PDB file of C-alpha atoms in Angstrom:
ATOM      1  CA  UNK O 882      58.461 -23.987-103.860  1.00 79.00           C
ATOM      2  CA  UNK O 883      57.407 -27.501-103.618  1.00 80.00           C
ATOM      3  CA  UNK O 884      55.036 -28.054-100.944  1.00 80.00           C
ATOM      4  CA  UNK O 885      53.312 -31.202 -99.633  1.00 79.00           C
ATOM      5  CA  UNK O 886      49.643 -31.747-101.056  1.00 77.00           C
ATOM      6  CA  UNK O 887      47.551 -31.768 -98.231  1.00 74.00           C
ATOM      7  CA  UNK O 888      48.677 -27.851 -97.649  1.00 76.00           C
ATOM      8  CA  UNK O 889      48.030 -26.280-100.751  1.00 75.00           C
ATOM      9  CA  UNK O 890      44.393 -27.731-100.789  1.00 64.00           C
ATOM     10  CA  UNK O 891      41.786 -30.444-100.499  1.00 52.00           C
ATOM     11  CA  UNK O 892      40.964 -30.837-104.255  1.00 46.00           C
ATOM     12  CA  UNK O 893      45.017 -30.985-105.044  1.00 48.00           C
ATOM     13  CA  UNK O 894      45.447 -33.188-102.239  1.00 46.00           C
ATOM     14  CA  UNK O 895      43.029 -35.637-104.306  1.00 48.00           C
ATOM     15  CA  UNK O 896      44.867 -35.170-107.488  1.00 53.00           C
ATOM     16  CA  UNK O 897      48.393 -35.065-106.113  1.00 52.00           C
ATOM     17  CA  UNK O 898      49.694 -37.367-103.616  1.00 66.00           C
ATOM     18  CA  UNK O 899      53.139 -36.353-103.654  1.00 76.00           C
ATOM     19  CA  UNK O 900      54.021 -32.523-103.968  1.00 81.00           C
ATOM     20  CA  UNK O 901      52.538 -29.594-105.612  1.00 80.00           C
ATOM     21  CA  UNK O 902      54.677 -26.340-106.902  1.00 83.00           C
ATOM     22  CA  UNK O 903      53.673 -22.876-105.587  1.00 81.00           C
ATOM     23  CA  UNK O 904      54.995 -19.885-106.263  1.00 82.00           C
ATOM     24  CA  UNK O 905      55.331 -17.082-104.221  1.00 82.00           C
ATOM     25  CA  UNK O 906      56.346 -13.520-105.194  1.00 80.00           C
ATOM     26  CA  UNK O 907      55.612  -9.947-104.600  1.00 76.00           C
ATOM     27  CA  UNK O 908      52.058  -9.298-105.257  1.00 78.00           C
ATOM     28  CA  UNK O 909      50.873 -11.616-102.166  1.00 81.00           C
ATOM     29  CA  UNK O 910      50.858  -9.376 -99.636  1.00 81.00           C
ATOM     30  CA  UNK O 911      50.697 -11.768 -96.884  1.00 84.00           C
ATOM     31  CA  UNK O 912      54.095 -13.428 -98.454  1.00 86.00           C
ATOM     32  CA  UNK O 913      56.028 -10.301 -98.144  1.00 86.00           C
ATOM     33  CA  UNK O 914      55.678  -9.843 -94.924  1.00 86.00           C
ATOM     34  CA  UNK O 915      56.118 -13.168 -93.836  1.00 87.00           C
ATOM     35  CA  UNK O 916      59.254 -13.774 -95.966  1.00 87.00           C
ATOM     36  CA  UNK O 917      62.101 -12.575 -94.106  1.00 87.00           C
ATOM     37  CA  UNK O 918      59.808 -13.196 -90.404  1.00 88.00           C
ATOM     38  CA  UNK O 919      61.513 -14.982 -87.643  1.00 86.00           C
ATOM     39  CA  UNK O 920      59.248 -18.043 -87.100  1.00 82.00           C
ATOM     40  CA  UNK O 921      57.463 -16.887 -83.571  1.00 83.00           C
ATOM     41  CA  UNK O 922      56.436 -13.858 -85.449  1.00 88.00           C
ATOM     42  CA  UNK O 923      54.836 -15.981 -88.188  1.00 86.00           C
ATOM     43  CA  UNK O 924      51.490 -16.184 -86.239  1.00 85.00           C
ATOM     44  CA  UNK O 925      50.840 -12.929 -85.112  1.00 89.00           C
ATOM     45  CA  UNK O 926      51.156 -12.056 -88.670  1.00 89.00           C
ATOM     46  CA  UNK O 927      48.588 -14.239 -90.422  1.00 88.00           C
ATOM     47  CA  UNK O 928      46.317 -13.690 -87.250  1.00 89.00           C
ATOM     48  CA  UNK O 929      46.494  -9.805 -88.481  1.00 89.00           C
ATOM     49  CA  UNK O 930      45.872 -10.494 -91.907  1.00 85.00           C
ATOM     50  CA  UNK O 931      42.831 -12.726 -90.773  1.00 87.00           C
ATOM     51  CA  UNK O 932      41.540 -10.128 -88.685  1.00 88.00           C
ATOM     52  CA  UNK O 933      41.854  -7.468 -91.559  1.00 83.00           C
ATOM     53  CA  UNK O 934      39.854  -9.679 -94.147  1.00 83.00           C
ATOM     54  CA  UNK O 935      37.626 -10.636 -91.969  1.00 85.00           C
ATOM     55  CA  UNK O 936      36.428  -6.300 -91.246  1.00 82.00           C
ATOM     56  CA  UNK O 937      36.178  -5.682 -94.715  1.00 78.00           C
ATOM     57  CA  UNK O 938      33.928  -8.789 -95.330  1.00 79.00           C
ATOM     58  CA  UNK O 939      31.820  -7.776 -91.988  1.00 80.00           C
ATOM     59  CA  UNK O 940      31.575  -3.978 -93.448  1.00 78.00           C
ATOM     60  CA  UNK O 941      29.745  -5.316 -96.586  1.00 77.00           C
ATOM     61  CA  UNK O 942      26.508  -6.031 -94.024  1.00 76.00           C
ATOM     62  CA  UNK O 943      26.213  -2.643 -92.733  1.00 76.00           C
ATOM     63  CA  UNK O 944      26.761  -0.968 -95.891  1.00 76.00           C
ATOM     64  CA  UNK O 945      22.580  -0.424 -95.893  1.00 77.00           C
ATOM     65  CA  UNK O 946      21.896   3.161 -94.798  1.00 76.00           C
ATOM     66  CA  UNK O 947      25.561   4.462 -95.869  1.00 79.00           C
ATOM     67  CA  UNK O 948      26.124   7.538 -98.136  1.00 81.00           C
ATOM     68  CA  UNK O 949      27.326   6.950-101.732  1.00 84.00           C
ATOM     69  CA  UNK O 950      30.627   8.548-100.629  1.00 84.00           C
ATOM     70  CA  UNK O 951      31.408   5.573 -97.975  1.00 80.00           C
ATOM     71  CA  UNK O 952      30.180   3.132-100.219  1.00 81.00           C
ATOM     72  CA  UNK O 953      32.551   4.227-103.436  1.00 83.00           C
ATOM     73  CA  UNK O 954      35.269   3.861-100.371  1.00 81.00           C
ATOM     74  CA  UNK O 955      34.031   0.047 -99.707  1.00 78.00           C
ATOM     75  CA  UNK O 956      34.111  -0.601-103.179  1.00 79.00           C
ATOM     76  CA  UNK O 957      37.838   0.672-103.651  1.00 79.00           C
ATOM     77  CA  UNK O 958      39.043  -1.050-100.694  1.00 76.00           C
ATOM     78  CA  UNK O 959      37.372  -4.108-102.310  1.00 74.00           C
ATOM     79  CA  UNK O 960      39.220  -3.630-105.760  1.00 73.00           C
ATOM     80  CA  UNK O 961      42.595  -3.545-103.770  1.00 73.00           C
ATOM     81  CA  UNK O 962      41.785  -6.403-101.784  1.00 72.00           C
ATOM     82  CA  UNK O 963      40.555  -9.930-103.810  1.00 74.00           C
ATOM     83  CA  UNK O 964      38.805 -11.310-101.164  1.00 75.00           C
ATOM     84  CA  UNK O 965      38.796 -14.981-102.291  1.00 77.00           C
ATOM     85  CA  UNK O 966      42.084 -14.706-103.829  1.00 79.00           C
ATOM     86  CA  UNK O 967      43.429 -13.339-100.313  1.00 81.00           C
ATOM     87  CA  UNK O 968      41.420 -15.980 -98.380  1.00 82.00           C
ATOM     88  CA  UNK O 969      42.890 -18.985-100.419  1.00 82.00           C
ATOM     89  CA  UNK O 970      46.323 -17.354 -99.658  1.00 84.00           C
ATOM     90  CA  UNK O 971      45.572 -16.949 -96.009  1.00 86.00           C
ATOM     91  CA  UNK O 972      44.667 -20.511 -95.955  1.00 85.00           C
ATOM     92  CA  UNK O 973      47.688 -22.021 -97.562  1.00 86.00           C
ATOM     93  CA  UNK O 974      50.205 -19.254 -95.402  1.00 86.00           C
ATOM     94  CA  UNK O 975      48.378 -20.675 -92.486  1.00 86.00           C
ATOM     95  CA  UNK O 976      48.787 -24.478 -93.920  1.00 85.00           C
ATOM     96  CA  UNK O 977      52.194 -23.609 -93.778  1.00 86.00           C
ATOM     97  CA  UNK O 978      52.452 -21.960 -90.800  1.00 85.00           C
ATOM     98  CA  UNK O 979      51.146 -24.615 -88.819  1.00 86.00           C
ATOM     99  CA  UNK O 980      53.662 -27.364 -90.492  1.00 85.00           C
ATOM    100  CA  UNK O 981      56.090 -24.725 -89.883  1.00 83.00           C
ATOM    101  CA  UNK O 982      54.895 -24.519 -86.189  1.00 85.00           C
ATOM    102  CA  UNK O 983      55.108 -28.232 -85.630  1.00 86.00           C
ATOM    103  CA  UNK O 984      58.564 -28.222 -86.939  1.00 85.00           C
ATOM    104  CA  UNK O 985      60.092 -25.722 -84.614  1.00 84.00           C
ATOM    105  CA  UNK O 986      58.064 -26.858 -81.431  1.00 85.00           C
ATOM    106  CA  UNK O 987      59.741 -30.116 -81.462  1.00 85.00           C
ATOM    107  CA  UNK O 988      62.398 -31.068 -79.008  1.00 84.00           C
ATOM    108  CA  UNK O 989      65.253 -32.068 -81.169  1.00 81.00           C
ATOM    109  CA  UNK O 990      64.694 -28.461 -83.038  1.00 85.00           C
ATOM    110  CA  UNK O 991      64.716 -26.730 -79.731  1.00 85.00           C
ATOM    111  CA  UNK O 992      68.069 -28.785 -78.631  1.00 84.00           C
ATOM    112  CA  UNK O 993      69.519 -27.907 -81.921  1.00 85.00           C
ATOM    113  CA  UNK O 994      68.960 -24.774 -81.870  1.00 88.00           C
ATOM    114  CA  UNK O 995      70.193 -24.284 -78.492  1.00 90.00           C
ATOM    115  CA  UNK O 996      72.940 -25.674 -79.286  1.00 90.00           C
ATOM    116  CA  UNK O 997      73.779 -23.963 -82.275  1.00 92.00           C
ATOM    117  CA  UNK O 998      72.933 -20.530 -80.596  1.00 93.00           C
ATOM    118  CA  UNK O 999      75.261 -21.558 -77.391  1.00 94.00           C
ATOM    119  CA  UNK O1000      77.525 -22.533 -79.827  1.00 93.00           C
ATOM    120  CA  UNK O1001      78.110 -19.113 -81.407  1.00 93.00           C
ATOM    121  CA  UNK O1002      77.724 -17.290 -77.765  1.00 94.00           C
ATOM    122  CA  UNK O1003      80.359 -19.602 -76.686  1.00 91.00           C
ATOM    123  CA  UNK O1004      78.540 -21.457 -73.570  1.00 93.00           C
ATOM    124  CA  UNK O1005      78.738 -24.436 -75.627  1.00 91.00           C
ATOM    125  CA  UNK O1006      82.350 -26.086 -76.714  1.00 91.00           C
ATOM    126  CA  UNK O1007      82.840 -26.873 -80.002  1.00 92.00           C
ATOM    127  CA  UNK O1008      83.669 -30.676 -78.740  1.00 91.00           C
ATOM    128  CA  UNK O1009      80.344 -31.023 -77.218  1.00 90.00           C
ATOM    129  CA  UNK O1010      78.747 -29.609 -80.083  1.00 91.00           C
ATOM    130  CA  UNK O1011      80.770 -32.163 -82.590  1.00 92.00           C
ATOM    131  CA  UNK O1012      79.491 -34.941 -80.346  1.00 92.00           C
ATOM    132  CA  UNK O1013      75.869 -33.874 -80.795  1.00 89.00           C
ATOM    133  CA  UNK O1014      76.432 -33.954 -84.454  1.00 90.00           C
ATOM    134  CA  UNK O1015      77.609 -37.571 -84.172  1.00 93.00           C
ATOM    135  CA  UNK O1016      74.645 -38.707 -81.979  1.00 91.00           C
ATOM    136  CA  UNK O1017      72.344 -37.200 -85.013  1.00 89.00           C
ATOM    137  CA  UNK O1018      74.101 -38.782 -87.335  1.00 93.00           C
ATOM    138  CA  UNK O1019      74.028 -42.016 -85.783  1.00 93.00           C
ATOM    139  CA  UNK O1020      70.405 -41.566 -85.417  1.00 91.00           C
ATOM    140  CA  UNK O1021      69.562 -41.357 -88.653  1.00 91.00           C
ATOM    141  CA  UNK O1022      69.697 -37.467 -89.254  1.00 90.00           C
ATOM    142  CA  UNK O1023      70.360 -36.476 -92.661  1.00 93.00           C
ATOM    143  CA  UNK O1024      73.521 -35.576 -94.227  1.00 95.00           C
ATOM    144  CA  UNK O1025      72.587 -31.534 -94.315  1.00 94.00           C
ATOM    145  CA  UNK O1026      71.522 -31.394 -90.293  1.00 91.00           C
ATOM    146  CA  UNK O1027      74.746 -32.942 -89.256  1.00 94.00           C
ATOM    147  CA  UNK O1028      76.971 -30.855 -91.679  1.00 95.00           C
ATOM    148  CA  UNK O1029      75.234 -28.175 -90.751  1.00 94.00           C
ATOM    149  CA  UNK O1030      76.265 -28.244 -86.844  1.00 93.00           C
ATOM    150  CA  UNK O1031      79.853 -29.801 -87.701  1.00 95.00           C
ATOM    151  CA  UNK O1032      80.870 -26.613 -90.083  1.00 96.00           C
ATOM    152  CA  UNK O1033      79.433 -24.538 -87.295  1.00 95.00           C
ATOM    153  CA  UNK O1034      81.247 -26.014 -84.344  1.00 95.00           C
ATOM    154  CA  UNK O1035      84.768 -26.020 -86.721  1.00 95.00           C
ATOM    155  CA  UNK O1036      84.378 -22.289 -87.399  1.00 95.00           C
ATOM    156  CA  UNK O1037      83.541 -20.812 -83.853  1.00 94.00           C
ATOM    157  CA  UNK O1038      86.290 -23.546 -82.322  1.00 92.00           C
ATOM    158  CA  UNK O1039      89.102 -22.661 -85.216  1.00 92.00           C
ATOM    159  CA  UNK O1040      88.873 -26.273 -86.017  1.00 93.00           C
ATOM    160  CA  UNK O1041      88.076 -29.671 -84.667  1.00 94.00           C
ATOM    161  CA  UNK O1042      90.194 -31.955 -83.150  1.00 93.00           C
ATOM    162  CA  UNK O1043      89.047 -35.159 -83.697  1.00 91.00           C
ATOM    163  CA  UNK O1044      88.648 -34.380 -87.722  1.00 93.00           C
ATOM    164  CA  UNK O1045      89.995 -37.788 -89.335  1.00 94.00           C
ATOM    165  CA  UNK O1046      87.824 -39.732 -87.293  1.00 93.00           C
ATOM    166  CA  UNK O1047      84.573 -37.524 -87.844  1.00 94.00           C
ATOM    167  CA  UNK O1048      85.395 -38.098 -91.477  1.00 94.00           C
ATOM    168  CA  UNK O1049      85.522 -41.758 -91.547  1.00 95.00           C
ATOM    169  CA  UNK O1050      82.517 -41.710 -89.137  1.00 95.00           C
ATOM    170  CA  UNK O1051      80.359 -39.766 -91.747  1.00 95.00           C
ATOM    171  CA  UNK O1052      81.680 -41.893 -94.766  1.00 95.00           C
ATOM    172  CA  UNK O1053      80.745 -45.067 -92.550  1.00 95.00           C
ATOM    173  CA  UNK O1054      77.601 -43.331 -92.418  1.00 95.00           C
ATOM    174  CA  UNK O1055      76.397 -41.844 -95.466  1.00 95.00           C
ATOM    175  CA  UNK O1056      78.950 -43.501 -97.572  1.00 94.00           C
ATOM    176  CA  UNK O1057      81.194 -42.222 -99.775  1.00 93.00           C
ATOM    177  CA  UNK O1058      79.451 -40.052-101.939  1.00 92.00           C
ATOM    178  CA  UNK O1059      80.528 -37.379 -99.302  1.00 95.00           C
ATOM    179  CA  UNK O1060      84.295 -37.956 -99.763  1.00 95.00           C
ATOM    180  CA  UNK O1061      83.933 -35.734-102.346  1.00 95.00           C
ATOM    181  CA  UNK O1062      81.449 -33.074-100.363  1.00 95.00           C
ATOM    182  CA  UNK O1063      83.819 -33.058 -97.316  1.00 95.00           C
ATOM    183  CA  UNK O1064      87.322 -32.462 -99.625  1.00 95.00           C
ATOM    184  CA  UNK O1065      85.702 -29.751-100.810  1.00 96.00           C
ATOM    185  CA  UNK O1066      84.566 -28.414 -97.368  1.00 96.00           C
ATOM    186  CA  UNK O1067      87.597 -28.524 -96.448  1.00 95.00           C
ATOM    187  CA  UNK O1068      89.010 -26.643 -99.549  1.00 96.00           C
ATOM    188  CA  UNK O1069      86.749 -23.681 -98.613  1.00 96.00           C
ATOM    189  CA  UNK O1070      87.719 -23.726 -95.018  1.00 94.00           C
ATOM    190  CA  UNK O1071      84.650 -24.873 -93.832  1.00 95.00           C
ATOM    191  CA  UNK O1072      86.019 -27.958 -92.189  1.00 95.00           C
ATOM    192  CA  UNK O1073      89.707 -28.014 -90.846  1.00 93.00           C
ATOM    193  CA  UNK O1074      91.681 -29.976 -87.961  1.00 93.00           C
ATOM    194  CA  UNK O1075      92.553 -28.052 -85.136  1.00 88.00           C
TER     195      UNK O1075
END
């Protein structure tokens, strides 16, 4: 994953102004569970995670007057956990989580998702939810946002009426590298008229 600089850490920020690659797989601990985590969940998570690391570093001080048998038990837990290894990860997950945070607490992500999730319970029309898509795009949304909401309005309403001139609207708009894009769309059924 490419992520922004200033997340992964202060001495790449310095080196790298633009992006820096990180991958994430299996063996972080704190990635698998956040992976498949619906957003509000994100923080409760690394908040656990925080608290864990932060009781096996606060054992190590009152290890003084324990028997060898507690202390071989320390030292396991230790060997499973990589304390500084886990604590850069915890930093960068909660990097992340805060961009992530920031994101989904703004107001046009709240509307959108509103809409989209009235969309698919069907309190919202598909017409209403086609002219939202036009006011983003005319906004200066990009390409993928408005798509997004225009395929998801033409499969809950069958279809949308108005097709031909949402075309020529989005071509106006993002010219017409998307004549291609939206032919094709409409080959898989993801855009039709109704």
């Amino acid at each position: 994953v490419e992520l922004p600089a200033h997340l992964v850490s202060a001495a790449s920020a310095a080196q790298a102004k633009g992006k820096v690659k990180v991958q994430f797989n299996g063996s972080d601990h704190l990635f698998s569970q956040l992976r498949d985590a619906n957003f509000e969940q994100v923080g409760a998570i690394v908040k656990k995670r925080a608290t864990l690391l932060k009781s096996v570093e606060d054992e190590k001080e009152h290890l003084q007057g324990k028997s060898v048998g507690e202390i071989k038990e320390y030292v396991k837990r230790l060997k499973e956990i990589n304390i500084q290894q886990e604590k850069n990860l915890l930093s960068l997950h909660t990097s992340i989580a805060l961009e992530i945070k920031a994101l989904v607490t703004a107001s046009a992500f709240s509307r959108r998702l509103e809409l989209e999730q009235g969309l698919i319970q069907g309190r919202v029309s598909p017409d209403k939810a086609v002219e939202l898509a036009q006011d983003l795009m005319y906004s200066g949304e990009p390409l993928l946002k408005v798509l997004r909401l225009v395929v998801l309005a033409s499969l809950v309403g069958n279809g949308i009426r108005k097709l031909d001139s949402l075309r020529q609207e989005l071509i106006q708009v993002y010219g017409f590298q998307v004549v291609l894009l939206l032919v094709n769309m409409e080959k898989l059924g993801l855009l039709r008229k109704a």
